[in-house]
Amino acid sequence: MPEWLIPWIVVGIVIWPLLQVERWMHHHIQHLGLLITRHEQAAVLIYYLLLLPGVILHEGSQWLLAKALRVRVKKFQMWPERLKTGQIRLGLVEIEDTDVVRATLVGMIPLVTGVAIIALIGSTRFDIEVLLQSLATGHIPTMLAGIGQFTSAPDFWLWVYLVFAIANAMMPEEHDRISWWLLFGVLAALLIFLSILDLGILIQAGLEGPFAAVGRWLSLALLISLVLDLLAMGLIALLEAFFSRALRREPDASQP
């Protein structure tokens, strides 16, 4: 199997469970806030503040790119709003009708920016290689030492929180007008064009160079996001069980 293909296989494997865990996370963060406060607006505020860095990155990057591409922003909102469907929208950048290319770029920029920042944090602030090597030994003292070294990084928990907030707010939303066919079509057209010109060397260089690098960054970012979300998922479930028992109450099932 070509080495450049491995990170893209990882991306394909990770993306679906990450989306499912993210939906669970958004739902249960609100439930936990409602369980503790018994106040709908307070629960929404907790949910919003917990993901605020990600919200700022999502809406801010869309606003900046829309301005750079000269697309008029009809509505810019950086605060939560309950929709008629009952869902909470944490922010909004609504652009005017424009061509499919600019609309797709504006819709995709939060994911691109979020992946880049998470991968950068993971590669510069976390010693992931040492952690994986220690876990691979299967020797408990070595594994514990590796975990200890991993979590001893400067400002470790601050970076963990930032990654968590960004990962859970970077995905495209329903109102983002993204043409996935355009993205895949451009890539396919480029490969076909190079093939017709018999530039197989350039194709190979591109796959093993930039394409592989993007795959490594994307797979790293998504793996970090999934692992943190799974850990947070367990913590939230424990907190829900604890406060439900301690306060002798259940979250209102009618609320999201």
PDB file of C-alpha atoms in Angstrom:
ATOM      1  CA  MET A   1       0.000   0.000   0.000  1.00  0.00           C
ATOM      2  CA  PRO A   2       1.423   3.445  -0.903  1.00  0.00           C
ATOM      3  CA  GLU A   3       2.472   5.436   2.164  1.00  0.00           C
ATOM      4  CA  TRP A   4       0.621   8.535   0.981  1.00  0.00           C
ATOM      5  CA  LEU A   5      -2.661   6.604   1.084  1.00  0.00           C
ATOM      6  CA  ILE A   6      -2.423   5.539   4.746  1.00  0.00           C
ATOM      7  CA  PRO A   7      -3.296   8.930   6.338  1.00  0.00           C
ATOM      8  CA  TRP A   8      -6.248   9.302   3.974  1.00  0.00           C
ATOM      9  CA  ILE A   9      -7.539   5.872   4.993  1.00  0.00           C
ATOM     10  CA  VAL A  10      -7.261   7.023   8.609  1.00  0.00           C
ATOM     11  CA  VAL A  11      -9.269  10.142   7.726  1.00  0.00           C
ATOM     12  CA  GLY A  12     -11.977   7.995   6.112  1.00  0.00           C
ATOM     13  CA  ILE A  13     -12.157   5.748   9.172  1.00  0.00           C
ATOM     14  CA  VAL A  14     -12.180   8.557  11.754  1.00  0.00           C
ATOM     15  CA  ILE A  15     -14.511  11.128  10.193  1.00  0.00           C
ATOM     16  CA  TRP A  16     -17.811   9.264  10.713  1.00  0.00           C
ATOM     17  CA  PRO A  17     -17.346   8.390  14.425  1.00  0.00           C
ATOM     18  CA  LEU A  18     -16.041  11.926  15.028  1.00  0.00           C
ATOM     19  CA  LEU A  19     -19.244  13.424  13.604  1.00  0.00           C
ATOM     20  CA  GLN A  20     -21.377  11.079  15.742  1.00  0.00           C
ATOM     21  CA  VAL A  21     -19.424  11.853  18.912  1.00  0.00           C
ATOM     22  CA  GLU A  22     -19.610  15.574  18.162  1.00  0.00           C
ATOM     23  CA  ARG A  23     -23.416  15.414  17.853  1.00  0.00           C
ATOM     24  CA  TRP A  24     -23.589  13.513  21.151  1.00  0.00           C
ATOM     25  CA  MET A  25     -21.312  16.092  22.751  1.00  0.00           C
ATOM     26  CA  HIS A  26     -23.381  19.088  21.682  1.00  0.00           C
ATOM     27  CA  HIS A  27     -26.567  17.410  22.909  1.00  0.00           C
ATOM     28  CA  HIS A  28     -25.241  16.301  26.302  1.00  0.00           C
ATOM     29  CA  ILE A  29     -23.333  19.477  27.143  1.00  0.00           C
ATOM     30  CA  GLN A  30     -26.676  21.270  26.984  1.00  0.00           C
ATOM     31  CA  HIS A  31     -28.350  18.514  28.989  1.00  0.00           C
ATOM     32  CA  LEU A  32     -25.677  18.679  31.667  1.00  0.00           C
ATOM     33  CA  GLY A  33     -26.063  22.450  31.964  1.00  0.00           C
ATOM     34  CA  LEU A  34     -29.835  22.080  32.202  1.00  0.00           C
ATOM     35  CA  LEU A  35     -29.483  19.327  34.775  1.00  0.00           C
ATOM     36  CA  ILE A  36     -27.268  21.478  37.015  1.00  0.00           C
ATOM     37  CA  THR A  37     -28.953  24.872  36.618  1.00  0.00           C
ATOM     38  CA  ARG A  38     -32.529  23.850  35.791  1.00  0.00           C
ATOM     39  CA  HIS A  39     -32.568  27.007  33.693  1.00  0.00           C
ATOM     40  CA  GLU A  40     -32.682  26.868  29.918  1.00  0.00           C
ATOM     41  CA  GLN A  41     -30.847  30.131  29.236  1.00  0.00           C
ATOM     42  CA  ALA A  42     -28.128  29.292  31.761  1.00  0.00           C
ATOM     43  CA  ALA A  43     -27.638  25.899  30.101  1.00  0.00           C
ATOM     44  CA  VAL A  44     -27.294  27.552  26.680  1.00  0.00           C
ATOM     45  CA  LEU A  45     -24.793  30.043  28.134  1.00  0.00           C
ATOM     46  CA  ILE A  46     -22.659  27.222  29.577  1.00  0.00           C
ATOM     47  CA  TYR A  47     -22.759  25.442  26.218  1.00  0.00           C
ATOM     48  CA  TYR A  48     -21.808  28.620  24.375  1.00  0.00           C
ATOM     49  CA  LEU A  49     -18.969  29.647  26.700  1.00  0.00           C
ATOM     50  CA  LEU A  50     -17.479  26.150  26.689  1.00  0.00           C
ATOM     51  CA  LEU A  51     -17.119  26.236  22.881  1.00  0.00           C
ATOM     52  CA  LEU A  52     -16.474  29.991  22.563  1.00  0.00           C
ATOM     53  CA  PRO A  53     -12.913  29.760  21.111  1.00  0.00           C
ATOM     54  CA  GLY A  54     -14.226  27.437  18.408  1.00  0.00           C
ATOM     55  CA  VAL A  55     -17.203  29.698  17.710  1.00  0.00           C
ATOM     56  CA  ILE A  56     -14.917  32.717  17.334  1.00  0.00           C
ATOM     57  CA  LEU A  57     -12.659  30.778  14.961  1.00  0.00           C
ATOM     58  CA  HIS A  58     -15.600  29.439  12.920  1.00  0.00           C
ATOM     59  CA  GLU A  59     -17.523  32.668  12.452  1.00  0.00           C
ATOM     60  CA  GLY A  60     -14.456  34.917  12.412  1.00  0.00           C
ATOM     61  CA  SER A  61     -12.692  32.953   9.664  1.00  0.00           C
ATOM     62  CA  GLN A  62     -15.843  32.929   7.530  1.00  0.00           C
ATOM     63  CA  TRP A  63     -16.346  36.674   7.980  1.00  0.00           C
ATOM     64  CA  LEU A  64     -12.715  37.480   7.119  1.00  0.00           C
ATOM     65  CA  LEU A  65     -12.669  35.266   4.017  1.00  0.00           C
ATOM     66  CA  ALA A  66     -16.009  36.618   2.819  1.00  0.00           C
ATOM     67  CA  LYS A  67     -14.618  40.144   3.093  1.00  0.00           C
ATOM     68  CA  ALA A  68     -11.409  39.096   1.319  1.00  0.00           C
ATOM     69  CA  LEU A  69     -13.420  37.525  -1.530  1.00  0.00           C
ATOM     70  CA  ARG A  70     -15.714  40.581  -1.704  1.00  0.00           C
ATOM     71  CA  VAL A  71     -18.810  38.633  -0.773  1.00  0.00           C
ATOM     72  CA  ARG A  72     -21.360  40.716   1.111  1.00  0.00           C
ATOM     73  CA  VAL A  73     -22.179  39.436   4.591  1.00  0.00           C
ATOM     74  CA  LYS A  74     -25.910  39.808   5.182  1.00  0.00           C
ATOM     75  CA  LYS A  75     -25.796  38.747   8.835  1.00  0.00           C
ATOM     76  CA  PHE A  76     -22.954  38.298  11.284  1.00  0.00           C
ATOM     77  CA  GLN A  77     -23.834  36.854  14.677  1.00  0.00           C
ATOM     78  CA  MET A  78     -21.457  35.744  17.420  1.00  0.00           C
ATOM     79  CA  TRP A  79     -23.992  34.783  20.071  1.00  0.00           C
ATOM     80  CA  PRO A  80     -26.301  31.776  20.539  1.00  0.00           C
ATOM     81  CA  GLU A  81     -29.806  31.598  19.133  1.00  0.00           C
ATOM     82  CA  ARG A  82     -32.503  28.968  19.503  1.00  0.00           C
ATOM     83  CA  LEU A  83     -33.959  27.957  16.147  1.00  0.00           C
ATOM     84  CA  LYS A  84     -37.564  26.976  15.465  1.00  0.00           C
ATOM     85  CA  THR A  85     -36.400  23.352  15.318  1.00  0.00           C
ATOM     86  CA  GLY A  86     -35.272  23.615  18.942  1.00  0.00           C
ATOM     87  CA  GLN A  87     -31.577  23.450  18.060  1.00  0.00           C
ATOM     88  CA  ILE A  88     -29.081  25.997  19.345  1.00  0.00           C
ATOM     89  CA  ARG A  89     -27.050  27.882  16.768  1.00  0.00           C
ATOM     90  CA  LEU A  90     -23.920  29.293  18.382  1.00  0.00           C
ATOM     91  CA  GLY A  91     -23.130  31.826  15.662  1.00  0.00           C
ATOM     92  CA  LEU A  92     -23.871  32.734  12.069  1.00  0.00           C
ATOM     93  CA  VAL A  93     -22.239  34.236   9.009  1.00  0.00           C
ATOM     94  CA  GLU A  94     -24.902  34.574   6.317  1.00  0.00           C
ATOM     95  CA  ILE A  95     -23.573  35.647   2.935  1.00  0.00           C
ATOM     96  CA  GLU A  96     -25.417  36.933  -0.121  1.00  0.00           C
ATOM     97  CA  ASP A  97     -26.031  34.697  -3.106  1.00  0.00           C
ATOM     98  CA  THR A  98     -22.732  34.323  -4.938  1.00  0.00           C
ATOM     99  CA  ASP A  99     -20.956  31.909  -7.238  1.00  0.00           C
ATOM    100  CA  VAL A 100     -20.444  28.327  -6.098  1.00  0.00           C
ATOM    101  CA  VAL A 101     -16.660  28.693  -5.798  1.00  0.00           C
ATOM    102  CA  ARG A 102     -16.712  31.558  -3.309  1.00  0.00           C
ATOM    103  CA  ALA A 103     -19.645  30.084  -1.400  1.00  0.00           C
ATOM    104  CA  THR A 104     -17.767  26.786  -1.051  1.00  0.00           C
ATOM    105  CA  LEU A 105     -14.568  28.508   0.076  1.00  0.00           C
ATOM    106  CA  VAL A 106     -16.423  30.485   2.758  1.00  0.00           C
ATOM    107  CA  GLY A 107     -18.239  27.340   3.913  1.00  0.00           C
ATOM    108  CA  MET A 108     -15.041  25.268   4.119  1.00  0.00           C
ATOM    109  CA  ILE A 109     -12.693  27.776   5.752  1.00  0.00           C
ATOM    110  CA  PRO A 110     -13.617  26.948   9.402  1.00  0.00           C
ATOM    111  CA  LEU A 111     -12.763  23.270   8.835  1.00  0.00           C
ATOM    112  CA  VAL A 112      -9.517  24.110   7.036  1.00  0.00           C
ATOM    113  CA  THR A 113      -8.465  26.596   9.714  1.00  0.00           C
ATOM    114  CA  GLY A 114      -9.526  24.334  12.572  1.00  0.00           C
ATOM    115  CA  VAL A 115      -7.643  21.325  11.181  1.00  0.00           C
ATOM    116  CA  ALA A 116      -4.518  23.425  10.643  1.00  0.00           C
ATOM    117  CA  ILE A 117      -4.578  24.822  14.191  1.00  0.00           C
ATOM    118  CA  ILE A 118      -5.295  21.446  15.823  1.00  0.00           C
ATOM    119  CA  ALA A 119      -2.545  19.742  13.818  1.00  0.00           C
ATOM    120  CA  LEU A 120      -0.156  22.568  14.690  1.00  0.00           C
ATOM    121  CA  ILE A 121      -0.960  22.279  18.403  1.00  0.00           C
ATOM    122  CA  GLY A 122      -0.654  18.502  18.252  1.00  0.00           C
ATOM    123  CA  SER A 123       2.721  18.585  16.525  1.00  0.00           C
ATOM    124  CA  THR A 124       4.282  21.423  18.534  1.00  0.00           C
ATOM    125  CA  ARG A 125       2.689  21.290  22.009  1.00  0.00           C
ATOM    126  CA  PHE A 126       2.023  17.566  22.515  1.00  0.00           C
ATOM    127  CA  ASP A 127       4.730  14.881  22.426  1.00  0.00           C
ATOM    128  CA  ILE A 128       2.444  12.397  20.698  1.00  0.00           C
ATOM    129  CA  GLU A 129       5.242  10.193  19.390  1.00  0.00           C
ATOM    130  CA  VAL A 130       6.598   9.513  22.886  1.00  0.00           C
ATOM    131  CA  LEU A 131       3.078   8.752  24.126  1.00  0.00           C
ATOM    132  CA  LEU A 132       2.398   6.276  21.313  1.00  0.00           C
ATOM    133  CA  GLN A 133       5.761   4.573  21.788  1.00  0.00           C
ATOM    134  CA  SER A 134       5.166   4.122  25.506  1.00  0.00           C
ATOM    135  CA  LEU A 135       1.641   2.784  24.969  1.00  0.00           C
ATOM    136  CA  ALA A 136       2.891   0.369  22.308  1.00  0.00           C
ATOM    137  CA  THR A 137       5.199  -1.341  24.826  1.00  0.00           C
ATOM    138  CA  GLY A 138       2.275  -2.743  26.814  1.00  0.00           C
ATOM    139  CA  HIS A 139       4.443  -2.347  29.935  1.00  0.00           C
ATOM    140  CA  ILE A 140       2.315  -0.574  32.551  1.00  0.00           C
ATOM    141  CA  PRO A 141       5.125   1.402  34.285  1.00  0.00           C
ATOM    142  CA  THR A 142       6.425   2.533  30.877  1.00  0.00           C
ATOM    143  CA  MET A 143       2.921   3.438  29.745  1.00  0.00           C
ATOM    144  CA  LEU A 144       2.274   5.469  32.909  1.00  0.00           C
ATOM    145  CA  ALA A 145       5.617   7.225  32.533  1.00  0.00           C
ATOM    146  CA  GLY A 146       4.775   8.078  28.927  1.00  0.00           C
ATOM    147  CA  ILE A 147       1.364   9.444  29.902  1.00  0.00           C
ATOM    148  CA  GLY A 148       2.987  11.481  32.672  1.00  0.00           C
ATOM    149  CA  GLN A 149       5.536  12.928  30.267  1.00  0.00           C
ATOM    150  CA  PHE A 150       2.785  13.667  27.745  1.00  0.00           C
ATOM    151  CA  THR A 151       0.616  15.562  30.241  1.00  0.00           C
ATOM    152  CA  SER A 152       3.563  17.464  31.721  1.00  0.00           C
ATOM    153  CA  ALA A 153       3.859  19.685  28.655  1.00  0.00           C
ATOM    154  CA  PRO A 154       3.641  23.428  29.482  1.00  0.00           C
ATOM    155  CA  ASP A 155       0.034  24.691  29.644  1.00  0.00           C
ATOM    156  CA  PHE A 156      -1.131  21.186  28.700  1.00  0.00           C
ATOM    157  CA  TRP A 157      -4.728  21.568  29.860  1.00  0.00           C
ATOM    158  CA  LEU A 158      -5.096  24.969  28.177  1.00  0.00           C
ATOM    159  CA  TRP A 159      -4.091  23.440  24.835  1.00  0.00           C
ATOM    160  CA  VAL A 160      -6.390  20.465  25.438  1.00  0.00           C
ATOM    161  CA  TYR A 161      -9.310  22.835  26.046  1.00  0.00           C
ATOM    162  CA  LEU A 162      -8.541  24.876  22.926  1.00  0.00           C
ATOM    163  CA  VAL A 163      -8.365  21.733  20.790  1.00  0.00           C
ATOM    164  CA  PHE A 164     -11.653  20.499  22.279  1.00  0.00           C
ATOM    165  CA  ALA A 165     -13.437  23.816  21.646  1.00  0.00           C
ATOM    166  CA  ILE A 166     -12.117  24.162  18.096  1.00  0.00           C
ATOM    167  CA  ALA A 167     -12.791  20.527  17.164  1.00  0.00           C
ATOM    168  CA  ASN A 168     -16.420  20.778  18.249  1.00  0.00           C
ATOM    169  CA  ALA A 169     -17.127  23.994  16.358  1.00  0.00           C
ATOM    170  CA  MET A 170     -15.150  23.637  13.112  1.00  0.00           C
ATOM    171  CA  MET A 171     -17.425  21.332  11.119  1.00  0.00           C
ATOM    172  CA  PRO A 172     -19.581  22.800   8.315  1.00  0.00           C
ATOM    173  CA  GLU A 173     -23.112  23.721   9.346  1.00  0.00           C
ATOM    174  CA  GLU A 174     -26.436  23.336   7.570  1.00  0.00           C
ATOM    175  CA  HIS A 175     -26.490  26.927   6.333  1.00  0.00           C
ATOM    176  CA  ASP A 176     -22.985  26.672   4.810  1.00  0.00           C
ATOM    177  CA  ARG A 177     -23.322  26.377   1.028  1.00  0.00           C
ATOM    178  CA  ILE A 178     -20.594  23.883   0.127  1.00  0.00           C
ATOM    179  CA  SER A 179     -20.377  22.152  -3.237  1.00  0.00           C
ATOM    180  CA  TRP A 180     -18.593  18.881  -2.478  1.00  0.00           C
ATOM    181  CA  TRP A 181     -18.848  17.966  -6.152  1.00  0.00           C
ATOM    182  CA  LEU A 182     -16.794  21.040  -6.979  1.00  0.00           C
ATOM    183  CA  LEU A 183     -14.006  20.046  -4.581  1.00  0.00           C
ATOM    184  CA  PHE A 184     -13.767  16.479  -5.831  1.00  0.00           C
ATOM    185  CA  GLY A 185     -14.305  17.585  -9.436  1.00  0.00           C
ATOM    186  CA  VAL A 186     -11.354  19.993  -9.371  1.00  0.00           C
ATOM    187  CA  LEU A 187      -9.076  17.275  -7.971  1.00  0.00           C
ATOM    188  CA  ALA A 188     -10.292  14.701 -10.514  1.00  0.00           C
ATOM    189  CA  ALA A 189      -9.908  17.175 -13.394  1.00  0.00           C
ATOM    190  CA  LEU A 190      -6.341  17.967 -12.322  1.00  0.00           C
ATOM    191  CA  LEU A 191      -5.395  14.280 -12.197  1.00  0.00           C
ATOM    192  CA  ILE A 192      -7.006  13.621 -15.588  1.00  0.00           C
ATOM    193  CA  PHE A 193      -5.237  16.644 -17.101  1.00  0.00           C
ATOM    194  CA  LEU A 194      -1.839  15.488 -15.849  1.00  0.00           C
ATOM    195  CA  SER A 195      -2.536  11.944 -17.029  1.00  0.00           C
ATOM    196  CA  ILE A 196      -3.430  13.133 -20.548  1.00  0.00           C
ATOM    197  CA  LEU A 197      -0.164  15.064 -20.673  1.00  0.00           C
ATOM    198  CA  ASP A 198       1.632  11.911 -19.559  1.00  0.00           C
ATOM    199  CA  LEU A 199       2.956  13.685 -16.495  1.00  0.00           C
ATOM    200  CA  GLY A 200       2.854  10.649 -14.245  1.00  0.00           C
ATOM    201  CA  ILE A 201       5.986  11.811 -12.456  1.00  0.00           C
ATOM    202  CA  LEU A 202       4.239  15.022 -11.401  1.00  0.00           C
ATOM    203  CA  ILE A 203       1.210  13.051 -10.215  1.00  0.00           C
ATOM    204  CA  GLN A 204       3.412  10.749  -8.168  1.00  0.00           C
ATOM    205  CA  ALA A 205       5.339  13.684  -6.736  1.00  0.00           C
ATOM    206  CA  GLY A 206       2.097  15.434  -5.850  1.00  0.00           C
ATOM    207  CA  LEU A 207       0.644  12.362  -4.160  1.00  0.00           C
ATOM    208  CA  GLU A 208       3.807  11.667  -2.182  1.00  0.00           C
ATOM    209  CA  GLY A 209       4.423  15.340  -1.432  1.00  0.00           C
ATOM    210  CA  PRO A 210       1.648  17.928  -0.824  1.00  0.00           C
ATOM    211  CA  PHE A 211      -1.243  15.431  -0.948  1.00  0.00           C
ATOM    212  CA  ALA A 212       0.445  13.154   1.593  1.00  0.00           C
ATOM    213  CA  ALA A 213       1.334  16.127   3.818  1.00  0.00           C
ATOM    214  CA  VAL A 214      -2.282  17.329   3.831  1.00  0.00           C
ATOM    215  CA  GLY A 215      -3.407  13.794   4.680  1.00  0.00           C
ATOM    216  CA  ARG A 216      -0.975  13.579   7.594  1.00  0.00           C
ATOM    217  CA  TRP A 217      -2.111  16.925   9.018  1.00  0.00           C
ATOM    218  CA  LEU A 218      -5.776  16.090   8.527  1.00  0.00           C
ATOM    219  CA  SER A 219      -5.495  12.599  10.040  1.00  0.00           C
ATOM    220  CA  LEU A 220      -3.507  13.948  12.993  1.00  0.00           C
ATOM    221  CA  ALA A 221      -6.047  16.684  13.677  1.00  0.00           C
ATOM    222  CA  LEU A 222      -9.053  14.356  13.399  1.00  0.00           C
ATOM    223  CA  LEU A 223      -7.443  11.656  15.563  1.00  0.00           C
ATOM    224  CA  ILE A 224      -6.598  14.179  18.286  1.00  0.00           C
ATOM    225  CA  SER A 225     -10.150  15.551  18.088  1.00  0.00           C
ATOM    226  CA  LEU A 226     -11.709  12.084  18.324  1.00  0.00           C
ATOM    227  CA  VAL A 227      -9.572  10.968  21.279  1.00  0.00           C
ATOM    228  CA  LEU A 228     -10.289  14.168  23.227  1.00  0.00           C
ATOM    229  CA  ASP A 229     -13.992  13.975  22.409  1.00  0.00           C
ATOM    230  CA  LEU A 230     -14.176  10.354  23.583  1.00  0.00           C
ATOM    231  CA  LEU A 231     -12.469  11.294  26.865  1.00  0.00           C
ATOM    232  CA  ALA A 232     -14.784  14.279  27.266  1.00  0.00           C
ATOM    233  CA  MET A 233     -17.738  12.049  26.406  1.00  0.00           C
ATOM    234  CA  GLY A 234     -16.879   9.748  29.309  1.00  0.00           C
ATOM    235  CA  LEU A 235     -16.417  12.703  31.672  1.00  0.00           C
ATOM    236  CA  ILE A 236     -19.740  14.279  30.678  1.00  0.00           C
ATOM    237  CA  ALA A 237     -21.547  10.961  31.127  1.00  0.00           C
ATOM    238  CA  LEU A 238     -20.029  10.595  34.609  1.00  0.00           C
ATOM    239  CA  LEU A 239     -21.003  14.162  35.534  1.00  0.00           C
ATOM    240  CA  GLU A 240     -24.551  13.604  34.293  1.00  0.00           C
ATOM    241  CA  ALA A 241     -24.839  10.460  36.423  1.00  0.00           C
ATOM    242  CA  PHE A 242     -23.269  12.191  39.454  1.00  0.00           C
ATOM    243  CA  PHE A 243     -25.435  15.318  39.388  1.00  0.00           C
ATOM    244  CA  SER A 244     -28.551  13.315  38.581  1.00  0.00           C
ATOM    245  CA  ARG A 245     -27.979  11.228  41.706  1.00  0.00           C
ATOM    246  CA  ALA A 246     -26.705  14.062  43.911  1.00  0.00           C
ATOM    247  CA  LEU A 247     -29.468  16.514  42.987  1.00  0.00           C
ATOM    248  CA  ARG A 248     -32.074  13.767  42.559  1.00  0.00           C
ATOM    249  CA  ARG A 249     -33.253  15.185  39.291  1.00  0.00           C
ATOM    250  CA  GLU A 250     -33.236  14.291  35.608  1.00  0.00           C
ATOM    251  CA  PRO A 251     -32.707  16.670  32.684  1.00  0.00           C
ATOM    252  CA  ASP A 252     -35.902  17.692  30.941  1.00  0.00           C
ATOM    253  CA  ALA A 253     -36.139  15.276  28.000  1.00  0.00           C
ATOM    254  CA  SER A 254     -38.169  17.841  26.064  1.00  0.00           C
ATOM    255  CA  GLN A 255     -35.153  20.137  25.887  1.00  0.00           C
ATOM    256  CA  PRO A 256     -32.196  19.566  23.511  1.00  0.00           C
TER     257      PRO A 256
END
